Short mmCIF file of C-alpha atoms and ligand atoms in Angstrom, two decimals:
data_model
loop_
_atom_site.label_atom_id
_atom_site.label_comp_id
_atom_site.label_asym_id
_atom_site.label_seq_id
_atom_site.Cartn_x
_atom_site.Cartn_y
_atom_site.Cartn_z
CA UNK I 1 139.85 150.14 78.46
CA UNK I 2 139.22 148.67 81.87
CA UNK I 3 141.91 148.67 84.79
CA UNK I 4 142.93 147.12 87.65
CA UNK I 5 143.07 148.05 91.34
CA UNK I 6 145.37 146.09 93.13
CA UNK I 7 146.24 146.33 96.72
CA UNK I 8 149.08 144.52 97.88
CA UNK I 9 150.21 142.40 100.86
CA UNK I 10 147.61 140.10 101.41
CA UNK I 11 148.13 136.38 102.38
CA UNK I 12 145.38 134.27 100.08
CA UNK I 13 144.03 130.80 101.00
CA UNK I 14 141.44 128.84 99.26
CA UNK I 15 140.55 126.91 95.94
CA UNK I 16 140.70 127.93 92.85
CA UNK I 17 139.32 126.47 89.72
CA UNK I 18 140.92 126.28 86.62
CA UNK I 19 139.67 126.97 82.97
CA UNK I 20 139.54 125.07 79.77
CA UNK I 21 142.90 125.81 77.81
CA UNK I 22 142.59 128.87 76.04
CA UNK I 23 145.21 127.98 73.29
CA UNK I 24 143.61 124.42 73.08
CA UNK I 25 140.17 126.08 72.55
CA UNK I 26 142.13 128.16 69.65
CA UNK I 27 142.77 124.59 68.53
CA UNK I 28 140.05 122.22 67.96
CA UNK I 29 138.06 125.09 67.32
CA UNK I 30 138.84 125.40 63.79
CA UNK I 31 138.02 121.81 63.35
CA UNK I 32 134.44 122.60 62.40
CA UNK I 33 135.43 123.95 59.28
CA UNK I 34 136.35 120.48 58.20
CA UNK I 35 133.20 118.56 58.48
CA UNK I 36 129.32 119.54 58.48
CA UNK I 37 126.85 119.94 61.16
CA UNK I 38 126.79 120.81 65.15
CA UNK I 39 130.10 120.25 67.46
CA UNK I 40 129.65 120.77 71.41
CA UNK I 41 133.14 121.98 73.15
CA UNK I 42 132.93 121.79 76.87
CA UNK I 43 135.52 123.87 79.32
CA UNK I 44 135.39 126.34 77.00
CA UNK I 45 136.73 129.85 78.96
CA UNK I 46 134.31 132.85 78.18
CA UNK I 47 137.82 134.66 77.62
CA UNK I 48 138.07 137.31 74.31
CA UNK I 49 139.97 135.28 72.02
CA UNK I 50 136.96 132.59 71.97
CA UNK I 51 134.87 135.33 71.70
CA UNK I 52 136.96 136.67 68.36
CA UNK I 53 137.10 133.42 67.14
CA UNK I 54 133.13 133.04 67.85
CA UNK I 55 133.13 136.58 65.66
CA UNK I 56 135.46 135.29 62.84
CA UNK I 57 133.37 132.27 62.00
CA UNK I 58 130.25 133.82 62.55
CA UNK I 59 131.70 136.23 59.76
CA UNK I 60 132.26 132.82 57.66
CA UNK I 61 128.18 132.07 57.88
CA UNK I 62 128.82 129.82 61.45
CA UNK I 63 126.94 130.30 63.97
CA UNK I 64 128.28 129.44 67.49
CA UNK I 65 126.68 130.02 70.85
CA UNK I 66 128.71 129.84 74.21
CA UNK I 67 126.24 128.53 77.22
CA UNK I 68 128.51 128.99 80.71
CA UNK I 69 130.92 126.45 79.43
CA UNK I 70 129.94 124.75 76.47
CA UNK I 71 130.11 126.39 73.08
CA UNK I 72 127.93 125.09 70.10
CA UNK I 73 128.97 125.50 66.79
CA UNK I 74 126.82 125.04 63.99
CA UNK I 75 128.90 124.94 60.23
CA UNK I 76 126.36 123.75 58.15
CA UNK I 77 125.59 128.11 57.27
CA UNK I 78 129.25 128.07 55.86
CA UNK I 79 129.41 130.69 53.03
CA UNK I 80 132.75 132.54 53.05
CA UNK I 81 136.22 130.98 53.33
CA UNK I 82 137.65 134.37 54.22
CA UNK I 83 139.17 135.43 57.38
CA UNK I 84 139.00 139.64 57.19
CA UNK I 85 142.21 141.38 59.00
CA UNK I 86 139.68 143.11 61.08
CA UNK I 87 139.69 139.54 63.16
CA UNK I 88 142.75 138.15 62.39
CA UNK I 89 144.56 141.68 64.08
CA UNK I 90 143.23 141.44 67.30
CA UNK I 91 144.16 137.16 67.23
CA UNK I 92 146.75 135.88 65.52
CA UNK I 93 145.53 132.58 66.27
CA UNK I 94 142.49 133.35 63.25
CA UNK I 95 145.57 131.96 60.97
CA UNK I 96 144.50 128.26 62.31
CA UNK I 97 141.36 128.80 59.86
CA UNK I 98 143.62 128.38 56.78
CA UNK I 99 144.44 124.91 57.06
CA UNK I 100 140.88 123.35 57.00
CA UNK I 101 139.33 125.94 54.50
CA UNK I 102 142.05 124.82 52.04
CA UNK I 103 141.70 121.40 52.62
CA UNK I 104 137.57 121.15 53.05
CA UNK I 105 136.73 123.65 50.77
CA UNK I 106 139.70 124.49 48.19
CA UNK I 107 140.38 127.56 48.97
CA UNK I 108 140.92 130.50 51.50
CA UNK I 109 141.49 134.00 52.06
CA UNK I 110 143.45 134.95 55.13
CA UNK I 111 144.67 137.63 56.40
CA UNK I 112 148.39 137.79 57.20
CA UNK I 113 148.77 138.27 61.01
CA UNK I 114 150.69 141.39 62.23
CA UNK I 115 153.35 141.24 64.26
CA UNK I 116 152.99 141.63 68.09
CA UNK I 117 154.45 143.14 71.17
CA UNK I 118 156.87 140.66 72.04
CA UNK I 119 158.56 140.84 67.96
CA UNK I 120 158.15 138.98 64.79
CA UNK I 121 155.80 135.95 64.54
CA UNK I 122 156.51 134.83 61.04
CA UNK I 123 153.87 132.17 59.46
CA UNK I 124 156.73 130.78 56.67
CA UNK I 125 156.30 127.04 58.13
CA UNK I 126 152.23 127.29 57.90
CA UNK I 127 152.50 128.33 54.45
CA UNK I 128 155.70 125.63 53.23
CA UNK I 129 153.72 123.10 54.97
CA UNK I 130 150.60 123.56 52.93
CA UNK I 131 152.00 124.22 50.17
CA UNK I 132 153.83 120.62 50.62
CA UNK I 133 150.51 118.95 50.74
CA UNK I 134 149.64 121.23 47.20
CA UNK I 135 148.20 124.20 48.38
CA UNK I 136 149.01 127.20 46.02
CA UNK I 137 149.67 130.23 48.01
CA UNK I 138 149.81 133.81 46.85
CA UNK I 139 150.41 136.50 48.95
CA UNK I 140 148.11 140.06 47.68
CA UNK I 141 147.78 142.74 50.07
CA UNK I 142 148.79 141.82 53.12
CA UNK I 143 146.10 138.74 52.55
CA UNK I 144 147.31 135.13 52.07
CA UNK I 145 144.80 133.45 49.28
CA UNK I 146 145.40 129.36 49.39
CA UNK I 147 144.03 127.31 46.55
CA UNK I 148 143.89 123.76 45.94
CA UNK I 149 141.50 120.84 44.26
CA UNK I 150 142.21 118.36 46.68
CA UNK I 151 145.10 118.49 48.73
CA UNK I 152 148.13 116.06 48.05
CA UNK I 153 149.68 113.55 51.51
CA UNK I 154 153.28 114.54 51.34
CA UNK I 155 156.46 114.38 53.87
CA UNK I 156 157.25 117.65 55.18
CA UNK I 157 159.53 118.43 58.25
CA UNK I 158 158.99 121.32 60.21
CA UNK I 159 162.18 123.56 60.52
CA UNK I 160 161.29 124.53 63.95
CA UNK I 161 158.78 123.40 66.54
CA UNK I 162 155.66 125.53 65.92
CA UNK I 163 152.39 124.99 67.81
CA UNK I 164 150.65 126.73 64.92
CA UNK I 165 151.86 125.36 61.64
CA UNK I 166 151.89 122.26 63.62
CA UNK I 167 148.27 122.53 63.80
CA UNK I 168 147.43 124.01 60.65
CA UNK I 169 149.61 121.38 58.64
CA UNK I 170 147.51 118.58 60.73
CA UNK I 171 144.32 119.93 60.06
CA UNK I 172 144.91 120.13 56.22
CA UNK I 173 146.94 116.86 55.84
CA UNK I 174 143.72 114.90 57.43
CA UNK I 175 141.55 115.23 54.53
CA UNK I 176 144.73 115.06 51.84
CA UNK I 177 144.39 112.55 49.76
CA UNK I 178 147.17 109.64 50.52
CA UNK I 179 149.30 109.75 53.64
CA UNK I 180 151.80 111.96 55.44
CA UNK I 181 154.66 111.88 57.15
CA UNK I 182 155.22 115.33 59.25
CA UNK I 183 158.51 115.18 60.92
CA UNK I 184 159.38 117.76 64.08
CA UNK I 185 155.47 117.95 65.10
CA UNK I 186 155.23 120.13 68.10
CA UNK I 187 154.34 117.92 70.97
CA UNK I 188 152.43 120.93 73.29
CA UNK I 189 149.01 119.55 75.16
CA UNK I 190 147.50 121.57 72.51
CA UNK I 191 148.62 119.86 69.61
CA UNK I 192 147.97 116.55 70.94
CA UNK I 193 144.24 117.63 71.70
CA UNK I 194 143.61 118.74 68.46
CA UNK I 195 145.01 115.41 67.38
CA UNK I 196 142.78 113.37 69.93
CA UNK I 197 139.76 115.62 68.22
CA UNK I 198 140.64 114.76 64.41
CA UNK I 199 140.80 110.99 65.31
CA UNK I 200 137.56 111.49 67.08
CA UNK I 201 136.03 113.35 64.05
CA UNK I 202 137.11 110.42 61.73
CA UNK I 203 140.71 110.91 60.93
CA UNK I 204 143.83 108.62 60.59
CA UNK I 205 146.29 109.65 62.79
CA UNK I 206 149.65 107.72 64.19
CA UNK I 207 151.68 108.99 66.80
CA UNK I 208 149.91 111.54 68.52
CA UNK I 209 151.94 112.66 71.43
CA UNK I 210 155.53 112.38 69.49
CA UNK I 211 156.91 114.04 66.81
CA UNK I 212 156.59 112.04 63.97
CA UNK I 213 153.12 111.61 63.13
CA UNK I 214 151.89 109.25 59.94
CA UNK I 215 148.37 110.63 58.60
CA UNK I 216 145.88 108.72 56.21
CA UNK I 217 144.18 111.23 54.48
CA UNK I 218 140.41 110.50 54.52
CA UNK I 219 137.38 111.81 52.21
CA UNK I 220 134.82 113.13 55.03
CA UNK I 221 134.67 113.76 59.26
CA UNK I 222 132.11 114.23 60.94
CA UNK I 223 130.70 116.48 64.24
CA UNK I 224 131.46 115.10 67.53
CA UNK I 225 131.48 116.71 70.92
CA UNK I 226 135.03 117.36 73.03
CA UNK I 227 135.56 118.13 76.18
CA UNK I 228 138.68 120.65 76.27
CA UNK I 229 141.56 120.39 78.33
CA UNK I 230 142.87 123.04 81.36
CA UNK I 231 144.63 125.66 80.59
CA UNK I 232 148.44 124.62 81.86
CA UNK I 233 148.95 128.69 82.00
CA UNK I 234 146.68 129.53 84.06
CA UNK I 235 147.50 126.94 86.14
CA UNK I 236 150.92 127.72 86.32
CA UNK I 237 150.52 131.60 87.28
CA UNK I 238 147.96 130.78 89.57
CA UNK I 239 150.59 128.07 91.40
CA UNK I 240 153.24 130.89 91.10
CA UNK I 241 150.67 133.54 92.68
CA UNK I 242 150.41 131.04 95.93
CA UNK I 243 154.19 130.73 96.03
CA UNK I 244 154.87 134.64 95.44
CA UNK I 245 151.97 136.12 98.28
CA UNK I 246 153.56 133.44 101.15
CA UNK I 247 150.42 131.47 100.74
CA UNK I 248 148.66 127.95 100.76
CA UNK I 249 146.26 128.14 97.58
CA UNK I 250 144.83 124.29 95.59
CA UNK I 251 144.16 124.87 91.74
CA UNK I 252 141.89 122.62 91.21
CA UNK I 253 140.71 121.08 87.81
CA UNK I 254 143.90 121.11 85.68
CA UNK I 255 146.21 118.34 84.35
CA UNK I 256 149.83 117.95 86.42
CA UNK I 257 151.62 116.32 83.67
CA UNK I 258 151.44 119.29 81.57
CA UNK I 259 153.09 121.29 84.59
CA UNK I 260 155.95 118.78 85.22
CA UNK I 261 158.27 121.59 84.13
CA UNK I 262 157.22 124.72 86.19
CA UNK I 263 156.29 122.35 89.30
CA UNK I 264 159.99 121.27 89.19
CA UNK I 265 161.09 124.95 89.18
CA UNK I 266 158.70 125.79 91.96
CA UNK I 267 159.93 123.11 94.29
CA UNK I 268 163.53 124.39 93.51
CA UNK I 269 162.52 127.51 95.14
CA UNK I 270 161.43 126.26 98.20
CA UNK I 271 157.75 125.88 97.69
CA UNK I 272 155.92 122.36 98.49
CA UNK I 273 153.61 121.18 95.91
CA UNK I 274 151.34 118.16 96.53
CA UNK I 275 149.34 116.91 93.45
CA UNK I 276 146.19 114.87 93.94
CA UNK I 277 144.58 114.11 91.07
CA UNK I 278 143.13 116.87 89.23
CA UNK I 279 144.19 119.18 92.37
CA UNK I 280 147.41 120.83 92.98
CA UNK I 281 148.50 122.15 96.35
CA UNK I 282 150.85 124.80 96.82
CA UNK I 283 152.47 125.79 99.94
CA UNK I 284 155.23 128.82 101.06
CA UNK I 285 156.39 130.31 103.89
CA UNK I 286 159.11 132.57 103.39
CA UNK I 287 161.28 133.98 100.65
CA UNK I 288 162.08 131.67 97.29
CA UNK I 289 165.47 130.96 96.64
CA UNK I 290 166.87 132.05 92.82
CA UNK I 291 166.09 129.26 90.31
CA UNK I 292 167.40 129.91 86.78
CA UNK I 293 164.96 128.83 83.88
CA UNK I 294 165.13 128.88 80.35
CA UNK I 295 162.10 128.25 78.01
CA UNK I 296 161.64 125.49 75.66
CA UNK I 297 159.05 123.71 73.92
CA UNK I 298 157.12 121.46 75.55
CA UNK I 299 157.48 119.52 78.22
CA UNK I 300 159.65 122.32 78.89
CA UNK I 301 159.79 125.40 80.79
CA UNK I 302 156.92 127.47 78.65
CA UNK I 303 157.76 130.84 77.46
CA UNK I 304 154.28 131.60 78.33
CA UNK I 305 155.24 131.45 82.25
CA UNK I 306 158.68 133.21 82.16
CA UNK I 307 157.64 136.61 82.90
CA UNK I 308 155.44 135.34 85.70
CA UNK I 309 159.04 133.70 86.79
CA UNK I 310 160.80 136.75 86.71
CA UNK I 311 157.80 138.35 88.61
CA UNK I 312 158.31 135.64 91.49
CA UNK I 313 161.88 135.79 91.64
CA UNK I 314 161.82 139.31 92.59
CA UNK I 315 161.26 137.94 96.26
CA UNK I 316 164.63 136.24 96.60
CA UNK I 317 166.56 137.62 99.24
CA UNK I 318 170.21 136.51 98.12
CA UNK I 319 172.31 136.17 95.00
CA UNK I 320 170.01 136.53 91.22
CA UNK I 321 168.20 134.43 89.01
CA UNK I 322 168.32 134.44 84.81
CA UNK I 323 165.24 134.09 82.88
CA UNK I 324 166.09 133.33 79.23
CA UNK I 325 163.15 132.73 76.43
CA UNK I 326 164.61 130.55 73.83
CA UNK I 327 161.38 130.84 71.88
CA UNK I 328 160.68 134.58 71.88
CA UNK I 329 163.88 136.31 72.19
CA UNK I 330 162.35 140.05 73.01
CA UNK I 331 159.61 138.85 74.96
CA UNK I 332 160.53 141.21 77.70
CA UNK I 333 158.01 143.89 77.82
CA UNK I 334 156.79 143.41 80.94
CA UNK I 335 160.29 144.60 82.50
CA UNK I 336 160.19 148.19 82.37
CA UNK I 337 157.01 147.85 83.37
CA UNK I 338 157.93 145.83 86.74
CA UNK I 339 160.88 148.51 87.10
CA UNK I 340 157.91 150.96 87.51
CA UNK I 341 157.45 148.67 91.03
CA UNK I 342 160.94 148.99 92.16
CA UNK I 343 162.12 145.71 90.25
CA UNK I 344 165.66 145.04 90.12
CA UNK I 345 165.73 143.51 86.20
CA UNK I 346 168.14 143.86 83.64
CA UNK I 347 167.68 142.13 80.61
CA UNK I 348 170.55 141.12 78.09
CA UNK I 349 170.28 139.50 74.77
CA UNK I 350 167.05 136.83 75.91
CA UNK I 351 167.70 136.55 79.10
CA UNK I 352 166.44 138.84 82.17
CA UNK I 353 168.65 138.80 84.95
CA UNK I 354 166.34 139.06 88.45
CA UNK I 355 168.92 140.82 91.46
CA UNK I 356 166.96 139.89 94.73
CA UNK I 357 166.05 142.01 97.71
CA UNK I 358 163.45 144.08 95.62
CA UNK I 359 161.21 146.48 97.29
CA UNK I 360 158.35 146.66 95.48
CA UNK I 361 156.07 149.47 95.39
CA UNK I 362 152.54 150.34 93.99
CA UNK I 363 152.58 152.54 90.95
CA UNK I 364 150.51 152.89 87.67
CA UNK I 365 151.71 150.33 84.96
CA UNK I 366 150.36 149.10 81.70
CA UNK I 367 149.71 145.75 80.47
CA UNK I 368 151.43 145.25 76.96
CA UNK I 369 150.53 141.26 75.89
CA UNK I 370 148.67 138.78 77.65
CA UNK I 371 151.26 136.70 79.52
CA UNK I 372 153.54 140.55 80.57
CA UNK I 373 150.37 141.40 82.28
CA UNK I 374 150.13 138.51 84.67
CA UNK I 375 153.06 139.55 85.69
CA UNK I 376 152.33 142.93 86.43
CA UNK I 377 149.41 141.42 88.70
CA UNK I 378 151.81 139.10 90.61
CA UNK I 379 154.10 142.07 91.30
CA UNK I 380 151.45 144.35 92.19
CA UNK I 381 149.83 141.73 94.90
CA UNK I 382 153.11 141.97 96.88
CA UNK I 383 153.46 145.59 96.41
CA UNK I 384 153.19 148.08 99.07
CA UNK I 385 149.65 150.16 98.30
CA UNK I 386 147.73 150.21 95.54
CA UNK I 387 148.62 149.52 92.06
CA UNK I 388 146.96 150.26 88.92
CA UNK I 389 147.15 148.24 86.11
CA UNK I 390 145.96 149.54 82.75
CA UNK I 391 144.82 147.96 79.58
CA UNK I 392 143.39 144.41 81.35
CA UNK I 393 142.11 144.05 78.23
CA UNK I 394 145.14 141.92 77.38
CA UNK I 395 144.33 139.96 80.29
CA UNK I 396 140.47 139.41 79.09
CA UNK I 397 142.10 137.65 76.12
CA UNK I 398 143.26 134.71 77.81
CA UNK I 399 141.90 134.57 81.79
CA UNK I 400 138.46 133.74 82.90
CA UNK I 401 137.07 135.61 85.72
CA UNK I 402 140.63 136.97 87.03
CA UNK I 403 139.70 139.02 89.25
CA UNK I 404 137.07 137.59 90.79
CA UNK I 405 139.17 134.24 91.07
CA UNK I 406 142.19 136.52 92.74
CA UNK I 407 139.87 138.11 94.95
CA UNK I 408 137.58 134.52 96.25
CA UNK I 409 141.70 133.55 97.13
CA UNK I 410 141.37 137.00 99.53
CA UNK I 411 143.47 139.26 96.99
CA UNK I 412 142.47 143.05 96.77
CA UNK I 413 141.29 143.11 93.48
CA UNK I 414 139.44 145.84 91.91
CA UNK I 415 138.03 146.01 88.00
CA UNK I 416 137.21 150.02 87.00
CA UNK I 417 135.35 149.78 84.09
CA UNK I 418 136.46 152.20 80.86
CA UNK I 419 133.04 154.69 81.74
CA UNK I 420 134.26 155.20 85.28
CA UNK I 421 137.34 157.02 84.54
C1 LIG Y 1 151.49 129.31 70.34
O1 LIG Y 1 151.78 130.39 69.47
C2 LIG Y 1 150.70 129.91 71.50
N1 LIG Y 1 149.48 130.50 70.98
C3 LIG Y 1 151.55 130.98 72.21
O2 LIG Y 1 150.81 131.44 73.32
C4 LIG Y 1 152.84 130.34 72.70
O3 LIG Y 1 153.64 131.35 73.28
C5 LIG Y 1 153.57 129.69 71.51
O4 LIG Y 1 152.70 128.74 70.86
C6 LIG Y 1 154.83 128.96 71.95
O5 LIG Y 1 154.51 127.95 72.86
C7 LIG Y 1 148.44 129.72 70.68
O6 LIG Y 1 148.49 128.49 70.83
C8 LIG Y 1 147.20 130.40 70.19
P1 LIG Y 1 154.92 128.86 67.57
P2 LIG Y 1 152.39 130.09 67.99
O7 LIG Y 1 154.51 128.79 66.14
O8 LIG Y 1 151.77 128.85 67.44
C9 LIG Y 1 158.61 130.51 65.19
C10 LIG Y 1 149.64 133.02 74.60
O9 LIG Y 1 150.00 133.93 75.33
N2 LIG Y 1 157.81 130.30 63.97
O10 LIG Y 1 155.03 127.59 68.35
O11 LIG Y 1 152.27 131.33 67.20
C11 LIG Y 1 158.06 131.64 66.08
O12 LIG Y 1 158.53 132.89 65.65
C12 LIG Y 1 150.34 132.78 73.27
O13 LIG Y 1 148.72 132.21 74.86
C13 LIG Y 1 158.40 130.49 62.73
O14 LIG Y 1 159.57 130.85 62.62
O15 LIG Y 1 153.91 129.82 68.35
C14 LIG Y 1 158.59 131.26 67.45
O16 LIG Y 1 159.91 131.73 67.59
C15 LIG Y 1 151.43 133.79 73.06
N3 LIG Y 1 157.66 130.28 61.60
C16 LIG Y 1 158.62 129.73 67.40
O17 LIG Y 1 158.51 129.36 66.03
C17 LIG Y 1 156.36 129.85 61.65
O18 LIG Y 1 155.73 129.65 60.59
C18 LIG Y 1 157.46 129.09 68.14
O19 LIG Y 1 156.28 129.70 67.68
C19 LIG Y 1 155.77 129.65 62.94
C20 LIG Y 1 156.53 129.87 64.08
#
């Protein structure tokens, strides 16, 4: 398991370019189980979950081939419409596999996704949502085996915004025969991509964008090549790395309206941000003052940014800021961690509470989940010395090239590969 070597204090200036959208990747991905022949996805990251994905469906008889950014899937070798735990426990996301195996192909075998480190990630809506559109679903050894003829267009409201059994409902509902009504659609970029795909493919969809969305089933979609969106996450650390190190940084290639949130925040805390198109310039020269946020789903604050938040309002110099996820309510982790650095954090019920006037020092920490280890990075690039950071591996899952983009910005980043130590 590879590390990190991260020496604090430098000032960074420079461009950075963003990647495709991991969990939009995770997305339309899927999507070639539901018609035959060869899809091209551009802005594609070369990040570990596309390459589990790549594994899972070549385990279904699909090939796929990733060239720089463009990945080429070929489903015409289908011959399984199982999804072993072996994939679906190192991504969670495998789950968005059941929705168009049930609906393309009658039937699937997936496994249930475990649990991960920031609590509970139950799949009930996937499964009432399918089930809605006539799915029969059995649960046998920690597997979840879907069955169904042809599945049925139905109504079905979801009982809380979920990205994933938004996604999974869509991609089944599409080939349903009749129409549906789904009620309390999550509205993320994500979702709305996969949407934009579907239509593309030869679906019937109204409303894409809002909640309510009215689908007319269809018999058949074809291939079609997509060009994925950038990844608002990455985006958003990246923006909160410029404001945190004192420094004027541009992300370039990503999409400001899916940042309306987080820029807000930013510019709360004393940072100037100038969007130009597909650019976004950030610019800081002293401490942040404390801005409270509190997650929601989109277009609000994303739980995937808040512990990069809580990283960045370590710098305050007066009074505290509170950083509550109302999505994940133990998605603290990283805390403990960031204490390790001389963080000030104490976290009560969902919310951490960030006292200012940290002094942050290097130290060995570990990485626990994808978005707690960002964090760790932006505390240990305004730490005194050098910190290690262990386990990147759970930063391979979802950013391209990190330290290589951290280090072209003039951080002092270092990758030790597992062998070397
Ligand atoms: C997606 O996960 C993202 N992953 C997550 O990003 C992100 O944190 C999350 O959405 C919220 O924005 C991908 O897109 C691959 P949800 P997902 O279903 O779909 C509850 C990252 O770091 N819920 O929207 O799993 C759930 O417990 C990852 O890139 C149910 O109760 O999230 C949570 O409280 C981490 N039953 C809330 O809904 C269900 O059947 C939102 O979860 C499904 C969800």
């Amino acid at each position: 398991m590879d590390k990190f070597i991260v020496e604090g204090g430098h000032k960074l200036s420079g461009n950075v370019t963003i990647s495709g959208a991991k969990n939009a990747a995770l997305a339309i991905i899927p999507s070639v189980l539901l018609a035959q022949g060869t899809f091209r996805f551009s802005n594609i990251p070369n990040i570990r979950d596309i390459w589990t994905l790549s594994r899972l469906l070549h385990s279904m008889g699909i090939h796929s081939e990733l060239n720089n950014d463009e990945l080429f899937v070929d489903s015409t070798g289908i011959n399984s419409t199982e999804a072993p735990y072996e994939h679906v426990k190192k991504m969670r996301a495998s789950i968005n596999v059941l929705g168009p195996l049930v609906a393309r192909h009658g039937h699937a075998k997936v496994s249930l996704p475990g649990g991960c480190s920031f609590g509970p990630r139950p799949v009930d809506l996937h499964l009432k949502g399918l089930e809605k559109l006539g799915a029969t679903i059995t649960l046998d050894s920690g597997y979840i085996l879907a069955e169904s003829k042809r599945l049925q267009g139905a109504k079905f409201h979801f009982d809380i915004s979920s990205v994933g059994a938004s996604e999974n409902v869509i991609s089944a509902a599409v080939l349903a025969k009749g129409s549906s009504l789904l009620t309390n659609v999550a509205v993320e970029p994500e979702v709305t991509a996969l949407c934009k795909l579907l239509v593309k493919m030869g679906a019937k969809i109204n409303g894409i964008g809002t909640t309510t969305l009215e689908i007319e089933g269809v018999d058949t979609l074809h291939a079609v090549d997509e060009v994925n969106i950038p990844d608002r996450i990455e985006a958003a650390t990246f923006l909160i790395i410029g404001a945190m190190t004192k420094s004027t940084i541009t992300v370039e290639k990503t999409n400001a309206y899916h940042l309306t949130a987080v820029i807000q925040a930013l510019e709360e805390s004393g940072a100037e941000v100038d969007v130009t198109g597909e650019n976004i310039t950030i610019s800081m020269d002293k401490a942040p003052e404390p801005v409270n946020v509190a997650t929601a789903v989109y277009p609000g604050f994303p739980t995937d940014v808040q512990a990069q938040w809580a990283a960045y309002m370590m710098m305050t110099q007066h009074g505290n800021s509170r950083v509550t996820d109302n999505i994940y309510k133990s998605r603290f982790l990283y805390v403990p961690e960031l204490h390790r650095l001389g963080a000030d954090i104490e976290v009560i019920d969902n919310t951490a509470i960030i006292n200012s006037g940290a002094t942050l020092k290097a130290a060995t920490v570990m990485s626990s989940d994808l978005r707690a280890s960002a964090s760790l990075i932006l505390a240990a690039l305004v730490a005194e010395g050098k910190t290690e950071i262990l386990r990147v591996y759970h930063l391979d899952r979802g950013y391209e090239n990190l330290e290589k983009k951290l280090s072209n910005l003039g951080a002092s980043v270092k990758r030790i590969k597992t062998e070397e130590y």
